[in-house]
Coordinates of C-alpha atoms in Angstrom, one line a residue:
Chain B
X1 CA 91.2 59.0 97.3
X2 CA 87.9 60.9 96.2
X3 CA 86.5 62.6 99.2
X4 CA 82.7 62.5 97.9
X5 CA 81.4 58.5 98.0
X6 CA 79.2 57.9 95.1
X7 CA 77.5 54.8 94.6
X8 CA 75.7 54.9 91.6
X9 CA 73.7 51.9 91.7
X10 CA 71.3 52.4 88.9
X11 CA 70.3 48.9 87.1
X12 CA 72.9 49.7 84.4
X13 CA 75.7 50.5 86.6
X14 CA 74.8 47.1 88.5
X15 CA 75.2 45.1 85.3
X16 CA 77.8 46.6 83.5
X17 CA 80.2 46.4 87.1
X18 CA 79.3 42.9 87.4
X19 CA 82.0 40.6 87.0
X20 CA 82.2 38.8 84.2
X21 CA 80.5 35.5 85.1
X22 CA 77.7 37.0 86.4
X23 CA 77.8 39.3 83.5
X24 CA 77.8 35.8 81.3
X25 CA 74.8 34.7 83.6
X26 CA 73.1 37.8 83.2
X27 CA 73.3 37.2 79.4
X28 CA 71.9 33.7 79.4
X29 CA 69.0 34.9 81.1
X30 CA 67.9 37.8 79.1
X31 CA 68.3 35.3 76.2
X32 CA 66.6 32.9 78.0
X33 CA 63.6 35.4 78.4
X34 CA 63.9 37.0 75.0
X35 CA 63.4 33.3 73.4
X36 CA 60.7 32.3 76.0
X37 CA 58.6 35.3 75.2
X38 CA 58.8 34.8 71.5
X39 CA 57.4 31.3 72.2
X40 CA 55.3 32.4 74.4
X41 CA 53.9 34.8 71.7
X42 CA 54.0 32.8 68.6
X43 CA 52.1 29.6 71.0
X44 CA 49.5 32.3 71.8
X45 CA 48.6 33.1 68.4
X46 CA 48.6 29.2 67.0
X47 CA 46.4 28.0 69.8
X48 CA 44.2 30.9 69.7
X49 CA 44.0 30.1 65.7
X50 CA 43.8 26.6 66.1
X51 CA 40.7 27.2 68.3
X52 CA 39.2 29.8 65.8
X53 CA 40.0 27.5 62.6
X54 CA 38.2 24.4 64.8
X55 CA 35.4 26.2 65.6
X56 CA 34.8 27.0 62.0
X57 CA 35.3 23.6 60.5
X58 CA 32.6 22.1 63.1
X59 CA 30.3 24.6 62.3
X60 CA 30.8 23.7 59.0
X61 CA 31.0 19.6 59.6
X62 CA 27.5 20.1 61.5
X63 CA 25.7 22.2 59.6
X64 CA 24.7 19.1 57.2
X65 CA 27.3 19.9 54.0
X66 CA 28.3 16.3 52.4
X67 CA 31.3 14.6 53.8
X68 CA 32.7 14.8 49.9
X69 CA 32.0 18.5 49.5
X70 CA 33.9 18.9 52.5
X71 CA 36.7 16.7 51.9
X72 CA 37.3 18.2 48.5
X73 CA 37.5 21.3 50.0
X74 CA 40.2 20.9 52.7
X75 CA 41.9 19.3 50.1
X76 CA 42.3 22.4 48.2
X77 CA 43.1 24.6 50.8
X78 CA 45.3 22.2 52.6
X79 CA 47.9 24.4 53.4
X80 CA 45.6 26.7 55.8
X81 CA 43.0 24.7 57.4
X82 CA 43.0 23.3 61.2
X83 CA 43.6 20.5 62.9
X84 CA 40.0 19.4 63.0
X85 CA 39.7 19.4 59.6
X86 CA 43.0 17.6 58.3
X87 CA 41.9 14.5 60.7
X88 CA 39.0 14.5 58.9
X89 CA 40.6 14.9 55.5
X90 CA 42.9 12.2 56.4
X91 CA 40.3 9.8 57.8
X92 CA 38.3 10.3 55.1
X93 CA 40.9 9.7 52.3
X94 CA 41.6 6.7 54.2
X95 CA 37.9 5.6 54.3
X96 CA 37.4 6.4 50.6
X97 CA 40.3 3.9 49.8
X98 CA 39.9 1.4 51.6
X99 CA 35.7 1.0 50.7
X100 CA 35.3 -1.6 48.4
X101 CA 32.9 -4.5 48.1
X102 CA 34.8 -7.2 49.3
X103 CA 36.6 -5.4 52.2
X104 CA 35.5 -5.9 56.3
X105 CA 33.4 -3.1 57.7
X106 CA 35.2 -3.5 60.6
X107 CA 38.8 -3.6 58.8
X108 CA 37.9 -0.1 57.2
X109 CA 37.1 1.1 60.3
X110 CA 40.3 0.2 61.6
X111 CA 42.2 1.7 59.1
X112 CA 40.3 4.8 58.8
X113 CA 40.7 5.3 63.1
X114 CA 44.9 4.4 62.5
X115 CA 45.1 7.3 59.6
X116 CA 43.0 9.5 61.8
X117 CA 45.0 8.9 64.4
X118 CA 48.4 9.3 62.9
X119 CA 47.2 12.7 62.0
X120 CA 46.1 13.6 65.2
X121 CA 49.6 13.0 66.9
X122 CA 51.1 14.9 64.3
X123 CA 48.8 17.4 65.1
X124 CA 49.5 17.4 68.9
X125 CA 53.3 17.2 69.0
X126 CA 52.9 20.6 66.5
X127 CA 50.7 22.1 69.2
X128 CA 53.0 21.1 71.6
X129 CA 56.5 21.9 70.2
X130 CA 58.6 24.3 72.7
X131 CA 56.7 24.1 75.5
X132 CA 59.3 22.0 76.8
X133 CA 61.1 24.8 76.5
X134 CA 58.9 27.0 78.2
X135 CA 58.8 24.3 81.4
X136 CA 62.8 24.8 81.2
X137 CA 63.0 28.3 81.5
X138 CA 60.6 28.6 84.2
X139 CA 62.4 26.2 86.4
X140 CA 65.7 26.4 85.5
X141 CA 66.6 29.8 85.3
X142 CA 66.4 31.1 89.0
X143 CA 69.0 28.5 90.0
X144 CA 70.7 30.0 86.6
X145 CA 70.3 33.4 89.1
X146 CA 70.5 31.8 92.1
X147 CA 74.4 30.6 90.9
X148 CA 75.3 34.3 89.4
X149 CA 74.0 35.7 92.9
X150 CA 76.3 33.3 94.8
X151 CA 79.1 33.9 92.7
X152 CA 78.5 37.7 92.7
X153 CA 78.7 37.4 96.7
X154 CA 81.1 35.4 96.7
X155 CA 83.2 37.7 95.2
X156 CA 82.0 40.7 97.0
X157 CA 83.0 38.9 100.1
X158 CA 86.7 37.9 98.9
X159 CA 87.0 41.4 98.1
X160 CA 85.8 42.5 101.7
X161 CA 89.2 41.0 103.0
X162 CA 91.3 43.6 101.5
X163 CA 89.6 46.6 102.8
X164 CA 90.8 48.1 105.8
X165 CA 87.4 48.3 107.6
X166 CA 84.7 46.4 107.0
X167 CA 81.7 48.4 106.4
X168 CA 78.3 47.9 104.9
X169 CA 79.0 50.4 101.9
X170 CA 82.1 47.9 101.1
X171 CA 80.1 45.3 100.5
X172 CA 76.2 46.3 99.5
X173 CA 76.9 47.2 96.1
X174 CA 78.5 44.0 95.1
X175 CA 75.6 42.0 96.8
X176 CA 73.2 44.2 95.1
X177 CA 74.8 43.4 91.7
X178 CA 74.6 40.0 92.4
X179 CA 71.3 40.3 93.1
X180 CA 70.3 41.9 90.1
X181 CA 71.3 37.9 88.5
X182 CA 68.9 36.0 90.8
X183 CA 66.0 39.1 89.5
X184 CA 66.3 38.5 86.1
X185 CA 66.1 34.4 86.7
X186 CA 62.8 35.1 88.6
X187 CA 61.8 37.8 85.7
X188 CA 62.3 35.3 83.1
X189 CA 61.1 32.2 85.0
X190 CA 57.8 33.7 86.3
X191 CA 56.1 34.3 82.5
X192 CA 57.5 31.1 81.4
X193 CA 55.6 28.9 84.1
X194 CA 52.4 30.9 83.6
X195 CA 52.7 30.9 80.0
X196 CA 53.7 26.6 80.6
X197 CA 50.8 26.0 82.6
X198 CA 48.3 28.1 80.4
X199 CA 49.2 26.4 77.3
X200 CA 49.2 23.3 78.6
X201 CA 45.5 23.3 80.2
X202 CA 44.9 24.6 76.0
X203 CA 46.2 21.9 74.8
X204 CA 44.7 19.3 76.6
X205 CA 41.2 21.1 76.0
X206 CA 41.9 21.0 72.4
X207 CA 43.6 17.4 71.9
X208 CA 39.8 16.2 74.0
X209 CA 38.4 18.3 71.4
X210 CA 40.0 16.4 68.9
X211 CA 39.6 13.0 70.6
X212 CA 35.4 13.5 70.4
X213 CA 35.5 14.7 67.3
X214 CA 37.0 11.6 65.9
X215 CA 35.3 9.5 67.7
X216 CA 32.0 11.1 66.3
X217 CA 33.7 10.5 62.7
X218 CA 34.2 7.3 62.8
X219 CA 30.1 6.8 64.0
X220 CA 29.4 8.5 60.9
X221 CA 32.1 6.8 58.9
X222 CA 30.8 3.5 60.2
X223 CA 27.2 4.0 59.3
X224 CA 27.6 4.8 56.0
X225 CA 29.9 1.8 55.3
X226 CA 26.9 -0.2 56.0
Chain R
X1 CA 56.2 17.5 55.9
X2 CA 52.8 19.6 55.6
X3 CA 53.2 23.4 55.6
X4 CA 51.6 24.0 59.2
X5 CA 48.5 26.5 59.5
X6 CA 49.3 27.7 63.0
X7 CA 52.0 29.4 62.0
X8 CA 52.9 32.1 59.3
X9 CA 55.7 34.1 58.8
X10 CA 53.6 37.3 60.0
X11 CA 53.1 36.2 63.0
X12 CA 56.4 35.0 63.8
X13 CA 57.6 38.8 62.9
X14 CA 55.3 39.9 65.4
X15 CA 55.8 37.8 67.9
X16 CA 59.5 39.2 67.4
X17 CA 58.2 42.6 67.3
X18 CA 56.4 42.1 70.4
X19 CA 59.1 40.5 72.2
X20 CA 61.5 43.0 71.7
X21 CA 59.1 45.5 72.4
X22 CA 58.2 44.3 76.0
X23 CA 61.8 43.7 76.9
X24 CA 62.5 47.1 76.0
X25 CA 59.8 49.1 77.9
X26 CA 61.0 46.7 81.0
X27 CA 64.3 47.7 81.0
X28 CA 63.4 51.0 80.2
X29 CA 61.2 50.8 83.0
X30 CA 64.1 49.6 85.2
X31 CA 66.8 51.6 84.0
X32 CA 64.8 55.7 84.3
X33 CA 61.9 54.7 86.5
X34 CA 63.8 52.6 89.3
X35 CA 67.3 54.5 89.8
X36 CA 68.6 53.7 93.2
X37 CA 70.6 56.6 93.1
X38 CA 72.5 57.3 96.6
X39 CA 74.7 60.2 96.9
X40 CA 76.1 60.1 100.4
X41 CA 77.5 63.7 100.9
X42 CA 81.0 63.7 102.6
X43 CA 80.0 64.7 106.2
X44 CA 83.4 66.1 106.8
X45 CA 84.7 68.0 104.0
X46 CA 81.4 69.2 102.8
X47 CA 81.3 71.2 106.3
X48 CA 84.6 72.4 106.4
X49 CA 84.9 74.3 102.8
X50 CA 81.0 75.4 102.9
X51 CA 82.1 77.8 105.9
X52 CA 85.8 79.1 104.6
X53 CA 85.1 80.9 101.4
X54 CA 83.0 83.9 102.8
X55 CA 83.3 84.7 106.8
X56 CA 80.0 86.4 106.0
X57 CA 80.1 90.2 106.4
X58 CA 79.1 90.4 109.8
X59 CA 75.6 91.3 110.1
X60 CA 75.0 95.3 109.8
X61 CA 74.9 96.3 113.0
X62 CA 71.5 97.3 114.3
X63 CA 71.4 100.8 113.3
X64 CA 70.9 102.9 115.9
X65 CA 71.8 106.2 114.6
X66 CA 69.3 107.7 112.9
X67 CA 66.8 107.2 115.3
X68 CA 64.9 110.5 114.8
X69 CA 66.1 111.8 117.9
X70 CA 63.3 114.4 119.2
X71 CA 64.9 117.5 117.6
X72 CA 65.3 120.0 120.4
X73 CA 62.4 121.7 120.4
X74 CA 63.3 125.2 119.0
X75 CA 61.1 127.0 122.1
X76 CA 58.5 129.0 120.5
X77 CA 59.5 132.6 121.0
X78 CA 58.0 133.8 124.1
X79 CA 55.0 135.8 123.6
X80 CA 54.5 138.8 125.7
X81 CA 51.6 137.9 127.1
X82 CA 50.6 141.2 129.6
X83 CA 49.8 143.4 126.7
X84 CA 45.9 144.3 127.0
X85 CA 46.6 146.0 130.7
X86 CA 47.1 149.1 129.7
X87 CA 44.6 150.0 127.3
X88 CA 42.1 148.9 130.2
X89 CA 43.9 152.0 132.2
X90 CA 43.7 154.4 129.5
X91 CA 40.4 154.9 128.7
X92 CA 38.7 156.5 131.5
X93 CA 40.5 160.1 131.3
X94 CA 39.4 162.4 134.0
X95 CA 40.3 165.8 132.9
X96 CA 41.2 167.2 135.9
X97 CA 44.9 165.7 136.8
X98 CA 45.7 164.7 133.4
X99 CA 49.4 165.9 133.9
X100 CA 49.5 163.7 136.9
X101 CA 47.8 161.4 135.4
X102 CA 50.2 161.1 132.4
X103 CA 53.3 161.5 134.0
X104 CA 52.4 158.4 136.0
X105 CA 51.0 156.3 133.1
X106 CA 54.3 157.4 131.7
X107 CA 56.4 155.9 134.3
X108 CA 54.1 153.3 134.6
X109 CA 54.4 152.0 130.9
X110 CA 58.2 152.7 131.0
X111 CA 58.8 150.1 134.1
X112 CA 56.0 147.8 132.3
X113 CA 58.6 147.8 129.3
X114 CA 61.2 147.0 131.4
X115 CA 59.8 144.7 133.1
X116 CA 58.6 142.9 129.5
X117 CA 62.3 143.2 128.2
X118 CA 63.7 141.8 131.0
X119 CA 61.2 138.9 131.2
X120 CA 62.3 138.3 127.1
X121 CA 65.6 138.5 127.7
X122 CA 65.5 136.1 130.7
X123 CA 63.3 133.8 128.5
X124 CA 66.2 133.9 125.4
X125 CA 68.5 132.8 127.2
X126 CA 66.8 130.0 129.1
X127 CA 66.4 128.5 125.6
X128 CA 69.7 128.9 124.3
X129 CA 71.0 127.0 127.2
X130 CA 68.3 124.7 126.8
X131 CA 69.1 124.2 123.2
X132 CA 72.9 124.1 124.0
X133 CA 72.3 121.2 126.1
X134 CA 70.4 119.3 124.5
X135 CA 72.8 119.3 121.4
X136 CA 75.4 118.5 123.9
X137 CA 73.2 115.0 124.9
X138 CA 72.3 114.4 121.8
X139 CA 76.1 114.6 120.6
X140 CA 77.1 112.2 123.3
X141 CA 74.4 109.9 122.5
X142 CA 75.7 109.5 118.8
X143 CA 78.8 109.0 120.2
X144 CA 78.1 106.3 122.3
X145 CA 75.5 104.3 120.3
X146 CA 78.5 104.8 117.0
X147 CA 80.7 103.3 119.9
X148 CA 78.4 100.6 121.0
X149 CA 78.0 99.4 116.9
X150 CA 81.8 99.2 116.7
X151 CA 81.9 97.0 119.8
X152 CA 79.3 95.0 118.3
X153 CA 80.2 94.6 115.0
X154 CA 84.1 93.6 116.4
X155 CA 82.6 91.2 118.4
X156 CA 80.2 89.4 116.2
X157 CA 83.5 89.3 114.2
X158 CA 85.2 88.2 116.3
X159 CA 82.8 85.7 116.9
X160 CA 82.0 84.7 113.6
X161 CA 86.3 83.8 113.1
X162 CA 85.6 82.0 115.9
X163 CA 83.0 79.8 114.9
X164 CA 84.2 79.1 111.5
X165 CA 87.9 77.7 113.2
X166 CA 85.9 75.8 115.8
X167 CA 83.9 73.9 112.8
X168 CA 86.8 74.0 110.8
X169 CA 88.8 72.7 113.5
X170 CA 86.5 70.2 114.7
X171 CA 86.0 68.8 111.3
X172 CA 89.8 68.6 111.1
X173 CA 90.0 67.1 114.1
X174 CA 87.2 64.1 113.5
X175 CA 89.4 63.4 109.7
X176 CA 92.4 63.3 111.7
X177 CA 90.9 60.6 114.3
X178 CA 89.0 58.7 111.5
X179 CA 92.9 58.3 110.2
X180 CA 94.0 57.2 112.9
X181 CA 91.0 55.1 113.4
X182 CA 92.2 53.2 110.2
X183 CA 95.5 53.4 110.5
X184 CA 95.1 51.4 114.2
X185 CA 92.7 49.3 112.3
X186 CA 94.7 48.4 109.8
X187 CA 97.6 47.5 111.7
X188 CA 95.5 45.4 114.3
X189 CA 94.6 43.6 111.5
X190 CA 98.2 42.1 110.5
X191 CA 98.8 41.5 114.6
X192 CA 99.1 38.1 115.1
X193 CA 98.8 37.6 118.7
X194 CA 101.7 35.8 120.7
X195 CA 99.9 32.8 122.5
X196 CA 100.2 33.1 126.4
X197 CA 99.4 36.9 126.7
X198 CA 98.9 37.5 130.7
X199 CA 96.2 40.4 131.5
X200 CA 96.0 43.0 129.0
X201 CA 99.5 44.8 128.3
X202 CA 99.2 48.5 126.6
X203 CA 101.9 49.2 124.4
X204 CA 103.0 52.2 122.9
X205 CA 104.8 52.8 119.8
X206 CA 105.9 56.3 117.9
X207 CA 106.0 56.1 114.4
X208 CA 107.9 58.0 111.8
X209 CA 105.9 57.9 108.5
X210 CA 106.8 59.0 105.0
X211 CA 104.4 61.0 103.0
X212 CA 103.4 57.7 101.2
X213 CA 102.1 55.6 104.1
X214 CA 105.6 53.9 104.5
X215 CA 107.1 53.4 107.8
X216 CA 110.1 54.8 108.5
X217 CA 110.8 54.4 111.8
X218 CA 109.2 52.3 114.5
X219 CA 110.0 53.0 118.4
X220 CA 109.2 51.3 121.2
X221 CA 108.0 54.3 123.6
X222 CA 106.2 52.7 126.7
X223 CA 107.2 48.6 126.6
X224 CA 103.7 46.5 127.7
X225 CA 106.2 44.2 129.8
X226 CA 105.2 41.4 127.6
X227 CA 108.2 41.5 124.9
X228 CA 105.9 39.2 122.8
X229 CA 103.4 41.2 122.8
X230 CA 105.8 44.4 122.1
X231 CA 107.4 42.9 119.0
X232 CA 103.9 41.3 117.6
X233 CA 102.9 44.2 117.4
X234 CA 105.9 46.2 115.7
X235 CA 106.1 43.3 113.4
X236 CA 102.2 44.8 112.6
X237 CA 103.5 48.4 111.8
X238 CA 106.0 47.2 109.1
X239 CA 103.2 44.6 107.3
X240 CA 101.0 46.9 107.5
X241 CA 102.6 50.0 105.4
X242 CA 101.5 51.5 103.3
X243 CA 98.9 52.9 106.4
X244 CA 96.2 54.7 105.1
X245 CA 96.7 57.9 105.1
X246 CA 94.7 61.4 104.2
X247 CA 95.0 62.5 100.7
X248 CA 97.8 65.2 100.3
X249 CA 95.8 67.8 99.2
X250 CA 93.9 67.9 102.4
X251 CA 96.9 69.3 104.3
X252 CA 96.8 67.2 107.3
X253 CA 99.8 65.4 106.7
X254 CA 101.9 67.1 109.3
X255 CA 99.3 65.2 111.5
X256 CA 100.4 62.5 111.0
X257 CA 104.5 62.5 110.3
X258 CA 104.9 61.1 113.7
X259 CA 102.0 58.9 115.4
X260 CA 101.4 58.1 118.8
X261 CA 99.6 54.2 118.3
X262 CA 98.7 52.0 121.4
X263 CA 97.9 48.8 121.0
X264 CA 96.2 46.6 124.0
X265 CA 95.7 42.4 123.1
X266 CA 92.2 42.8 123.6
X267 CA 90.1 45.6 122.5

């Protein structure tokens, strides 16, 4: 029996004398954070360069250069330009074959709105990818915590019955461990949601963007059908 | 299908990087910023040993000795003060009786000698006794005051061995009753109590116990009247070895080679 009573209860002691399904638990968290993050940080730098690359192409699309000039150069450097632009490249491809003589003003339209279109999903469920995920995380992982805390206490409170007295140093550092589970649900969780709801309000701002855009297309599409 | 342009393979990298990054600086964070260290320091023993080691040289007694004792005052040598008298006498000499005159200056200066001598002599001795004595005091004043320290320094001592076995006593006795404390706990905790107990029956039981915690005798010492009651709880003692019992090194076994345990139903 050691006479001095040491509880070390720095953060690594606390995980490493975890038992091992809270130890399991703490794992899928910190996974579940690492992976959130890196979608958190890779969906902040497409938006942001979504954004950037549509506010280039409208300048562009406004500033009076022909449609042809335009579509010949997306076309080239199809491989880094924005959503804006593809739609257009796609609605405009779709225009430029369907024009002939004999063909429906109307039935061009159509067709150039259903190409446009197609793209534009595309384009969404891109911008949208993982944040699924992200919605996951945030609400699922503090009940992941919440059950690696019960368990933790759980324990510490089946291993309460074997001491001779019960005291509140018998059973604090076990709770505290467990604790540390439910913490790192709540650490991962919390940047999820605000990173969830962020994006999401981005999105939505963009796809209206998107929406108008085409919309103002097709005018100009239709006109010069005439 | 179509390479995508909102995402290169720099910017997953970073996003890697940066992920890594931030989960690093938090645990870091946690792990040397956030330490929830608590060191509880062992009230009893701590006490006990920081006391033994060095019963602390009692204090140098107040030193009384060298107090510069006013060093008897080696009395000035007595001046003979009646000197200028007789050169007043001389100087008028009348001529006429100057015999007369002579003789009795003579006899005159001869009993003012005396008289002088006498005085010094008287004068001597006062200070020699003077000085005698006041050696004397200041001899028995050394004495006492070396006699006083002694006392002092015997009885601070004294009281210092005293202290130290008080604390180390009382510290000794508080580990010996937190024992027993568990040891009663722990045994309480396998009694399963005989239903139809009447009033609250006290029973007492001396137990033999083996270095180990084991029991090796159980004896029935003062009977509660309520046999059930009595052999509940002897049933208790056996289950519950081994008791918990001091570590060896702490010497306090011979404590507890025989205990004295009473157990009432309801406490």
């Amino acid at each position: 029996m050691n006479p001095t009573v040491t509880h070390d209860m720095s953060v690594l002691s606390l995980v490493t004398g975890a038992s091992v399904l809270v130890q399991i638990v703490m794992l899928i968290l910190v996974l579940a954070s690492l992976l959130s993050w890196y979608h958190i940080f890779l969906k902040m730098f497409s938006l942001s360069r979504a954004a950037r690359l549509a506010d280039e192409f409208e300048r562009k699309f406004w500033s009076g250069t022909a449609l042809t000039d335009l579509y010949q150069r997306s076309v080239e450097k199809r491989h880094s330009v924005g959503s804006l632009e593809r739609i257009f490249e796609s609605g405009f491809r779709e225009f430029v074959k369907l024009r002939k003589p004999d063909m429906d003003v109307a039935n061009v339209m159509d067709g150039v709105r259903r190409a446009m279109r197609a793209t534009y999903q595309r384009e969404m469920d891109w911008l949208e990818s993982y944040l699924p995920f992200l919605a996951s995380v945030g609400s699922v992982s503090p009940y992941i915590g919440l059950f690696g805390t019960v368990w933790g206490i759980m324990n510490s409170f089946r291993s309460l019955a074997n001491v001779a007295q019960a005291t509140l140093g018998a059973v604090a550092p076990g709770i505290a461990e467990a604790l540390i589970a439910t913490a790192m649900g709540l650490f991962a969780a919390i940047p999820a949601v605000i990173a969830y709801n962020r994006f999401a309000g981005d999105i939505n701002r963009f796809s209206t963007r998107c929406e108008s855009f085409m919309a103002e297309f097709s005018n100009i599409l239709q006109r010069q059908a005439h | 299908m179509m390479a995508y342009a909102y995402e290169s393979p720099n910017e997953k990298a970073i996003s890697g990087a940066l992920t890594l990054v931030m989960h690093l600086m938090f645990f870091a964070l946690l792990v040397f910023g956030v330490s929830w260290q608590k060191r509880e320091a062992p009230p009893l023993v701590a006490e006990l040993w920081s006391n033994l080691p060095a019963p602390k040289p009692a204090p140098p007694p107040p030193t009384v000795e060298p107090k510069p004792v006013p060093k008897a005052e080696p009395m000035p040598p007595p001046k003979v003060e009646p000197k200028p008298v007789p050169k007043v006498e001389t100087k008028p000499p009348p001529k006429a009786d100057i015999a007369a005159e002579e003789k009795k200056e003579k006899e005159r200066k001869a009993k003012e000698k005396e008289l002088a001598e006498k005085k010094k002599r008287e004068e001597r001795e006062l200070a020699e006794k003077k000085k005698k004595e006041e050696q004397a005091r200041l001899a028995a004043l050394k004495q006492q005051q070396a006699k006083e320290a002694a006392e002092q320094l015997a009885r601070e001592q004294d009281e210092a061995l005293k202290k130290i076995a008080q604390s180390q006593a009382a510290a000794q006795a508080r580990l010996v009753d937190e024992y027993k404390r568990r040891i009663a706990d722990r045994i309480r905790r396998f009694i399963i109590e005989p239903p139809g107990l009447q009033g609250n029956p006290e029973v007492e039981f001396d137990v033999v116990v083996l270095p180990g915690g084991e029991v090796l005798d159980v004896r029935n010492r003062k009977a509660s009247g309520q046999a059930p009651w009595d052999s509940a709880v002897e049933r208790a003692i056996r289950r519950a070895q081994p008791l918990p019992l001091p570590p060896p090194e702490s010497g306090l076994m011979r404590e507890f080679r025989e205990l004295n345990l009473k157990f009432r139903p309801k406490e």
